[in-house]
Short mmCIF file of C-alpha atoms and ligand atoms in Angstrom, two decimals:
data_model
loop_
_atom_site.label_atom_id
_atom_site.label_comp_id
_atom_site.label_asym_id
_atom_site.label_seq_id
_atom_site.Cartn_x
_atom_site.Cartn_y
_atom_site.Cartn_z
CA UNK A 1 -17.55 71.24 7.01
CA UNK A 2 -15.33 73.56 9.13
CA UNK A 3 -12.86 75.87 7.25
CA UNK A 4 -10.28 75.22 9.83
CA UNK A 5 -9.76 71.92 11.47
CA UNK A 6 -10.49 71.51 15.10
CA UNK A 7 -7.77 70.09 17.25
CA UNK A 8 -8.41 67.92 20.16
CA UNK A 9 -6.46 70.10 22.49
CA UNK A 10 -4.54 73.37 21.75
CA UNK A 11 -1.85 74.96 24.03
CA UNK A 12 -2.66 77.80 26.44
CA UNK A 13 -0.58 80.59 24.84
CA UNK A 14 -0.52 84.07 26.49
CA UNK A 15 0.22 87.18 24.32
CA UNK A 16 3.80 86.77 22.95
CA UNK A 17 4.59 90.36 23.80
CA UNK A 18 4.23 89.25 27.45
CA UNK A 19 6.87 87.09 27.06
CA UNK A 20 9.59 89.16 25.94
CA UNK A 21 10.51 90.70 29.12
CA UNK A 22 11.28 87.31 30.80
CA UNK A 23 13.29 86.49 27.69
CA UNK A 24 15.22 89.88 28.19
CA UNK A 25 15.85 88.78 32.02
CA UNK A 26 17.29 85.58 30.98
CA UNK A 27 19.55 87.07 28.27
CA UNK A 28 20.80 89.57 30.50
CA UNK A 29 21.44 87.00 33.31
CA UNK A 30 23.11 84.59 30.60
CA UNK A 31 22.00 81.75 32.86
CA UNK A 32 20.14 79.16 30.63
CA UNK A 33 19.59 76.26 33.07
CA UNK A 34 20.84 74.40 35.91
CA UNK A 35 18.23 75.92 38.41
CA UNK A 36 18.39 79.63 37.73
CA UNK A 37 16.15 82.44 38.79
CA UNK A 38 13.07 81.49 36.62
CA UNK A 39 13.26 77.78 37.84
CA UNK A 40 13.56 78.87 41.43
CA UNK A 41 10.64 81.35 41.07
CA UNK A 42 8.49 78.59 39.26
CA UNK A 43 8.77 76.02 41.99
CA UNK A 44 7.90 78.69 44.47
CA UNK A 45 4.94 79.84 42.35
CA UNK A 46 3.55 76.36 41.87
CA UNK A 47 3.97 75.38 45.39
CA UNK A 48 1.70 78.38 46.27
CA UNK A 49 -0.59 78.20 43.46
CA UNK A 50 -1.16 74.31 43.97
CA UNK A 51 -0.92 74.57 47.81
CA UNK A 52 1.77 71.63 48.04
CA UNK A 53 4.82 71.65 50.36
CA UNK A 54 7.73 70.97 47.53
CA UNK A 55 7.58 70.87 43.86
CA UNK A 56 10.81 69.57 41.84
CA UNK A 57 10.55 70.78 38.12
CA UNK A 58 11.68 68.38 35.39
CA UNK A 59 12.20 68.46 31.35
CA UNK A 60 9.20 66.36 31.14
CA UNK A 61 6.63 64.13 32.99
CA UNK A 62 8.20 60.99 31.81
CA UNK A 63 11.60 61.88 33.28
CA UNK A 64 9.68 62.88 36.48
CA UNK A 65 7.98 59.53 36.69
CA UNK A 66 11.46 57.54 36.11
CA UNK A 67 13.10 59.65 38.82
CA UNK A 68 10.18 59.45 41.10
CA UNK A 69 10.63 55.50 41.40
CA UNK A 70 14.51 55.98 41.61
CA UNK A 71 13.88 58.40 44.65
CA UNK A 72 11.92 55.97 46.49
CA UNK A 73 14.36 53.20 45.26
CA UNK A 74 11.18 51.02 44.06
CA UNK A 75 12.11 47.59 42.80
CA UNK A 76 10.35 44.36 41.77
CA UNK A 77 6.81 44.58 40.91
CA UNK A 78 4.53 47.79 40.67
CA UNK A 79 0.65 47.80 40.40
CA UNK A 80 -0.58 50.28 37.99
CA UNK A 81 -3.47 50.91 35.29
CA UNK A 82 -3.65 49.80 31.66
CA UNK A 83 -5.63 52.53 30.89
CA UNK A 84 -3.50 55.56 30.56
CA UNK A 85 -0.72 56.98 28.61
CA UNK A 86 2.11 54.70 27.53
CA UNK A 87 4.75 56.59 29.67
CA UNK A 88 3.09 55.49 32.88
CA UNK A 89 4.27 51.82 32.38
CA UNK A 90 7.38 52.87 30.26
CA UNK A 91 8.82 54.54 33.42
CA UNK A 92 8.65 51.21 35.19
CA UNK A 93 10.33 49.43 32.48
CA UNK A 94 13.22 52.11 32.36
CA UNK A 95 13.80 51.20 36.14
CA UNK A 96 13.70 47.24 35.44
CA UNK A 97 10.45 47.04 37.15
CA UNK A 98 7.76 44.68 36.28
CA UNK A 99 4.36 46.25 35.57
CA UNK A 100 1.39 44.42 37.12
CA UNK A 101 -1.97 45.82 35.42
CA UNK A 102 -4.92 45.83 37.50
CA UNK A 103 -8.54 46.61 35.87
CA UNK A 104 -10.17 49.87 36.19
CA UNK A 105 -13.47 51.17 37.70
CA UNK A 106 -16.06 51.68 35.11
CA UNK A 107 -17.17 54.92 36.48
CA UNK A 108 -13.82 56.71 37.26
CA UNK A 109 -11.89 54.88 34.79
CA UNK A 110 -8.98 54.70 37.37
CA UNK A 111 -7.45 51.63 39.12
CA UNK A 112 -10.17 49.55 40.95
CA UNK A 113 -9.22 49.37 44.39
CA UNK A 114 -11.18 46.42 44.89
CA UNK A 115 -8.93 44.43 42.57
CA UNK A 116 -5.50 45.55 43.81
CA UNK A 117 -5.11 43.14 46.84
CA UNK A 118 -5.45 40.36 44.47
CA UNK A 119 -2.59 41.18 42.51
CA UNK A 120 -0.11 42.00 45.41
CA UNK A 121 2.79 39.51 45.58
CA UNK A 122 5.94 39.21 47.81
CA UNK A 123 7.81 41.05 45.01
CA UNK A 124 5.23 44.29 44.99
CA UNK A 125 6.57 47.31 46.33
CA UNK A 126 4.29 50.01 45.09
CA UNK A 127 1.12 50.95 43.41
CA UNK A 128 1.36 53.58 40.51
CA UNK A 129 -2.30 54.87 39.86
CA UNK A 130 -3.13 57.57 37.27
CA UNK A 131 -5.92 60.23 37.98
CA UNK A 132 -7.22 59.36 34.58
CA UNK A 133 -8.62 62.72 32.68
CA UNK A 134 -7.92 64.69 35.90
CA UNK A 135 -10.54 62.77 37.96
CA UNK A 136 -9.41 61.86 41.37
CA UNK A 137 -8.60 58.12 42.33
CA UNK A 138 -10.07 56.59 45.42
CA UNK A 139 -7.06 57.84 47.28
CA UNK A 140 -8.47 56.77 50.67
CA UNK A 141 -8.87 53.12 49.67
CA UNK A 142 -5.35 53.07 47.87
CA UNK A 143 -3.90 54.49 51.16
CA UNK A 144 -5.49 51.86 53.30
CA UNK A 145 -4.11 48.90 50.97
CA UNK A 146 -0.68 50.63 50.90
CA UNK A 147 -0.63 50.92 54.61
CA UNK A 148 -1.80 47.30 55.20
CA UNK A 149 0.89 45.99 52.64
CA UNK A 150 3.62 48.44 53.34
CA UNK A 151 3.70 49.81 49.55
CA UNK A 152 4.83 53.09 48.34
CA UNK A 153 2.37 54.94 46.21
CA UNK A 154 3.35 57.25 43.30
CA UNK A 155 0.61 59.05 41.48
CA UNK A 156 0.68 59.77 37.86
CA UNK A 157 -0.88 62.85 38.08
CA UNK A 158 -0.11 64.05 34.71
CA UNK A 159 -3.89 65.06 34.09
CA UNK A 160 -4.47 66.69 37.50
CA UNK A 161 -3.11 70.03 37.56
CA UNK A 162 -5.28 72.35 39.63
CA UNK A 163 -7.42 69.21 40.60
CA UNK A 164 -8.89 69.33 44.15
CA UNK A 165 -10.99 66.93 46.61
CA UNK A 166 -12.86 67.69 49.83
CA UNK A 167 -9.28 68.21 51.64
CA UNK A 168 -7.27 70.34 48.78
CA UNK A 169 -5.21 69.39 46.23
CA UNK A 170 -5.04 65.92 45.15
CA UNK A 171 -1.25 66.20 44.59
CA UNK A 172 -0.94 65.97 48.33
CA UNK A 173 -1.83 62.04 48.13
CA UNK A 174 0.56 59.30 47.91
CA UNK A 175 4.25 59.44 48.74
CA UNK A 176 4.94 61.38 45.52
CA UNK A 177 2.66 62.97 42.63
CA UNK A 178 4.10 63.50 39.23
CA UNK A 179 2.58 66.21 36.78
CA UNK A 180 3.31 66.69 33.10
CA UNK A 181 3.59 70.11 31.69
CA UNK A 182 3.75 68.95 28.01
CA UNK A 183 2.08 71.33 25.39
CA UNK A 184 -1.14 69.14 25.24
CA UNK A 185 -1.80 69.46 28.96
CA UNK A 186 -3.63 71.97 31.07
CA UNK A 187 -0.73 73.84 32.15
CA UNK A 188 2.35 73.67 30.02
CA UNK A 189 5.88 74.82 29.75
CA UNK A 190 6.32 73.43 26.13
CA UNK A 191 7.73 70.39 27.51
CA UNK A 192 8.04 69.86 31.21
CA UNK A 193 7.02 68.11 34.37
CA UNK A 194 7.29 68.17 38.15
CA UNK A 195 7.40 65.90 41.30
CA UNK A 196 5.39 66.85 44.19
CA UNK A 197 6.85 65.70 47.41
CA UNK A 198 5.91 66.09 51.00
CA UNK A 199 9.58 66.50 52.67
CA UNK A 200 12.69 68.24 52.11
CA UNK A 201 14.78 65.59 52.37
CA UNK A 202 13.02 63.52 49.38
CA UNK A 203 13.21 66.96 47.68
CA UNK A 204 16.81 67.09 47.94
CA UNK A 205 17.45 63.69 46.77
CA UNK A 206 15.19 64.18 43.72
CA UNK A 207 17.22 67.33 43.08
CA UNK A 208 20.45 65.17 42.86
CA UNK A 209 18.90 62.55 40.68
CA UNK A 210 17.59 64.96 38.01
CA UNK A 211 21.33 66.61 37.95
CA UNK A 212 23.43 63.39 37.07
CA UNK A 213 23.62 62.59 40.74
CA UNK A 214 25.72 65.64 41.75
CA UNK A 215 25.42 66.88 45.29
CA UNK A 216 28.21 69.37 45.00
CA UNK A 217 30.86 70.10 42.30
CA UNK A 218 32.93 66.96 42.90
CA UNK A 219 30.78 64.31 44.48
CA UNK A 220 28.12 61.98 42.66
CA UNK A 221 25.96 59.86 44.76
CA UNK A 222 23.58 58.28 42.21
CA UNK A 223 23.60 57.37 38.34
CA UNK A 224 21.46 60.48 38.09
CA UNK A 225 19.62 61.42 34.74
CA UNK A 226 19.74 64.93 33.26
CA UNK A 227 16.09 65.98 33.93
CA UNK A 228 16.34 69.73 34.50
CA UNK A 229 13.96 72.15 33.32
CA UNK A 230 15.62 75.11 31.49
CA UNK A 231 14.97 78.88 32.21
CA UNK A 232 12.95 79.44 29.04
CA UNK A 233 10.51 76.79 29.71
CA UNK A 234 10.38 77.93 33.50
CA UNK A 235 9.78 81.50 32.47
CA UNK A 236 6.93 80.29 30.24
CA UNK A 237 5.35 78.53 33.18
CA UNK A 238 5.57 81.80 35.02
CA UNK A 239 3.69 83.73 32.53
CA UNK A 240 1.11 81.02 32.06
CA UNK A 241 0.36 80.80 35.59
CA UNK A 242 -1.16 84.20 35.30
CA UNK A 243 -3.79 82.92 32.90
CA UNK A 244 -4.37 79.63 34.31
CA UNK A 245 -7.51 80.24 36.49
CA UNK A 246 -9.35 82.03 33.44
CA UNK A 247 -8.28 79.05 31.21
CA UNK A 248 -9.64 76.53 33.90
CA UNK A 249 -12.99 78.54 34.11
CA UNK A 250 -13.31 78.54 30.24
CA UNK A 251 -12.53 74.68 30.15
CA UNK A 252 -15.35 74.08 32.72
CA UNK A 253 -17.77 76.26 30.60
CA UNK A 254 -17.09 74.09 27.70
CA UNK A 255 -17.48 70.88 29.88
CA UNK A 256 -20.86 72.07 30.68
CA UNK A 257 -21.78 73.03 27.21
CA UNK A 258 -21.04 69.55 25.83
CA UNK A 259 -22.90 68.05 28.66
CA UNK A 260 -26.14 70.01 27.73
CA UNK A 261 -25.77 69.20 23.94
CA UNK A 262 -25.00 65.64 24.38
CA UNK A 263 -27.14 64.50 27.18
CA UNK A 264 -30.09 63.65 25.20
CA UNK A 265 -28.37 61.63 22.53
CA UNK A 266 -28.97 57.80 22.89
CA UNK A 267 -25.86 55.53 22.93
CA UNK A 268 -23.64 58.36 23.55
CA UNK A 269 -22.50 58.41 27.40
CA UNK A 270 -20.71 61.14 29.16
CA UNK A 271 -18.45 60.45 32.35
CA UNK A 272 -20.35 61.82 35.23
CA UNK A 273 -19.42 65.45 36.10
CA UNK A 274 -17.42 66.21 39.44
CA UNK A 275 -19.67 66.96 42.45
CA UNK A 276 -18.30 70.31 42.75
CA UNK A 277 -17.34 71.82 39.38
CA UNK A 278 -14.82 74.12 40.61
CA UNK A 279 -12.72 71.11 41.76
CA UNK A 280 -12.44 69.76 38.28
CA UNK A 281 -9.74 70.78 35.48
CA UNK A 282 -11.89 69.45 32.63
CA UNK A 283 -8.54 68.48 31.06
CA UNK A 284 -10.21 66.18 28.65
CA UNK A 285 -13.94 65.55 27.53
CA UNK A 286 -14.29 61.93 27.18
CA UNK A 287 -17.44 60.21 25.76
CA UNK A 288 -18.36 56.52 25.58
CA UNK A 289 -19.98 55.46 22.33
CA UNK A 290 -22.15 52.66 23.28
CA UNK A 291 -23.47 49.65 21.28
CA UNK A 292 -26.87 51.39 20.77
CA UNK A 293 -25.23 54.28 19.17
CA UNK A 294 -26.18 54.15 15.34
CA UNK A 295 -22.66 53.82 14.07
CA UNK A 296 -19.55 52.34 15.84
CA UNK A 297 -16.89 54.21 17.68
CA UNK A 298 -14.26 53.91 14.88
CA UNK A 299 -16.83 55.00 12.42
CA UNK A 300 -17.79 57.94 14.47
CA UNK A 301 -14.16 58.76 14.75
CA UNK A 302 -13.69 58.72 10.87
CA UNK A 303 -16.79 60.73 10.35
CA UNK A 304 -15.64 63.56 12.90
CA UNK A 305 -12.13 63.53 11.22
CA UNK A 306 -13.79 64.10 7.49
CA UNK A 307 -15.65 67.18 9.30
CA UNK A 308 -12.17 68.27 10.22
CA UNK A 309 -12.70 67.54 14.06
CA UNK A 310 -9.76 65.83 15.25
CA UNK A 311 -11.05 63.57 18.07
CA UNK A 312 -8.69 61.20 19.81
CA UNK A 313 -9.18 57.66 20.98
CA UNK A 314 -7.41 58.09 24.39
CA UNK A 315 -6.83 55.44 25.91
CA UNK A 316 -6.74 53.08 22.77
CA UNK A 317 -5.01 50.70 22.60
CA UNK A 318 -4.59 49.81 26.05
CA UNK A 319 -0.99 49.95 27.40
CA UNK A 320 -1.01 46.04 28.07
CA UNK A 321 -1.69 45.57 24.45
CA UNK A 322 1.66 47.05 23.22
CA UNK A 323 4.20 44.42 22.27
CA UNK A 324 6.50 45.17 25.38
CA UNK A 325 3.89 44.36 27.69
CA UNK A 326 1.33 42.02 26.21
CA UNK A 327 3.37 38.93 27.34
CA UNK A 328 2.95 39.80 30.86
CA UNK A 329 0.53 37.47 32.57
CA UNK A 330 -1.60 40.63 33.96
CA UNK A 331 -2.03 41.84 30.41
CA UNK A 332 -4.24 38.93 29.70
CA UNK A 333 -7.58 40.19 28.22
CA UNK A 334 -9.45 38.19 30.87
CA UNK A 335 -7.70 40.17 33.55
CA UNK A 336 -8.67 43.51 32.34
CA UNK A 337 -12.24 43.31 30.86
CA UNK A 338 -13.42 46.86 32.08
CA UNK A 339 -10.46 48.38 30.65
CA UNK A 340 -10.77 46.85 27.15
CA UNK A 341 -14.45 47.50 26.91
CA UNK A 342 -13.77 51.19 27.76
CA UNK A 343 -10.65 51.34 25.32
CA UNK A 344 -13.09 50.26 22.48
CA UNK A 345 -15.84 52.89 23.21
CA UNK A 346 -13.78 55.98 24.29
CA UNK A 347 -13.45 59.16 22.12
CA UNK A 348 -12.04 62.47 23.35
CA UNK A 349 -13.62 65.56 22.15
CA UNK A 350 -11.75 68.94 21.58
CA UNK A 351 -11.50 71.00 24.67
CA UNK A 352 -9.05 73.71 25.24
CA UNK A 353 -9.40 77.45 26.41
CA UNK A 354 -9.47 79.12 22.98
CA UNK A 355 -12.34 76.50 21.76
CA UNK A 356 -15.42 78.91 21.24
CA UNK A 357 -18.93 77.93 22.02
CA UNK A 358 -19.78 77.73 18.13
CA UNK A 359 -17.27 75.11 17.49
CA UNK A 360 -18.29 72.98 20.57
CA UNK A 361 -22.07 73.16 19.12
CA UNK A 362 -20.73 72.22 15.73
CA UNK A 363 -18.97 69.27 17.28
CA UNK A 364 -22.29 68.13 18.88
CA UNK A 365 -23.93 68.74 15.65
CA UNK A 366 -21.85 66.46 13.73
CA UNK A 367 -22.48 63.70 16.52
CA UNK A 368 -26.04 64.32 16.20
CA UNK A 369 -26.03 64.05 12.55
CA UNK A 370 -24.38 60.62 12.89
CA UNK A 371 -27.64 59.64 14.79
CA UNK A 372 -29.91 60.91 11.97
CA UNK A 373 -28.02 59.32 9.17
C1 PLP B 401 1.40 63.15 29.27
C2 PLP B 401 1.30 62.09 30.26
C3 PLP B 401 2.69 61.57 30.58
C4 PLP B 401 4.08 62.12 30.01
O1 PLP B 401 4.45 63.14 30.30
P1 PLP B 401 5.37 63.95 29.26
O2 PLP B 401 5.50 65.26 29.79
O3 PLP B 401 4.82 64.05 27.91
O4 PLP B 401 6.60 63.21 29.17
C5 PLP B 401 2.58 60.60 31.63
N1 PLP B 401 1.48 60.07 31.87
C6 PLP B 401 0.31 60.44 31.39
C7 PLP B 401 -0.97 59.88 31.93
C8 PLP B 401 0.38 61.60 30.53
O5 PLP B 401 -0.75 61.89 30.17
#
């Protein structure tokens, strides 16, 4: 038994004293939101850090997803993954768009490109894939399909802060990518999010859409939302950026430690590691509890909770099982066998920069104990 419960995640929190000067600057400026100095600085710092052209900051990732769809004037049907956080599909409903669920690849747990084409109809206007757990989608295959059928691609990159592929940041792919800076994510601004966009014109349009549609003091060009990030959140992002590299290094160490301790356990499957560890962000540590594991996934979930280890079943239930989606033809279980099977087996283990080796070993010992029982 642990004295203190171990959460599945815990925010990266730099020393409080280092935040005070930022707050003093905000107090002195009396500028609390609406694109102040902190907001401008964080956009620039993130562009540099992530190696992308333009970043528009948001109050949260969900508003960024909703706005990304509006920025590209997406309508009709959008192909997306049922194996994600519910906000992915909610952003479509908020725009009156019909989600079309396509099954996932059993290895990457991302949209299976081979199944996308069959789901395309004359109403399809876009694909919204998810870099699930920060593992990159098959961006080349998705781009080929999008080009062939003239579809837009908006990546839900909520998990993909700092993730790279052979060519650089994964955030460069598609027409737009959307990040979340929620407290539970790799990089956080308490609540926050961003749209990554390749060109200045789209960046400006997004700027209007996140500010009620204002282009100047008296002109409103669209029914825009209030999606702006405030100065305190932006300042926190700036401070945190100074610690993000060491946080990612620690996450990779924990990932490796789990793999070393869990690799020999029959019936417990870790997702394959990235070829180049430095390109991964190790945002999550999902394991699959297979039928030959001595106890069921939900029994292991309960057992670990009793030991004070707050593992989570991300992503269970599937989005397509929630009441507002389950009536859709594409939500039919026969259409999504892989996603369903993974949702019934997955367990996300604790991973966050402050987690020490002893805690990781303890988590693994509880899992091993379930085998001996
Ligand atoms: C966290 C998350 C979101 C929503 O982001 P918020 O900042 O919490 O609004 C969207 N999609 C995925 C895949 C997420 O994990």
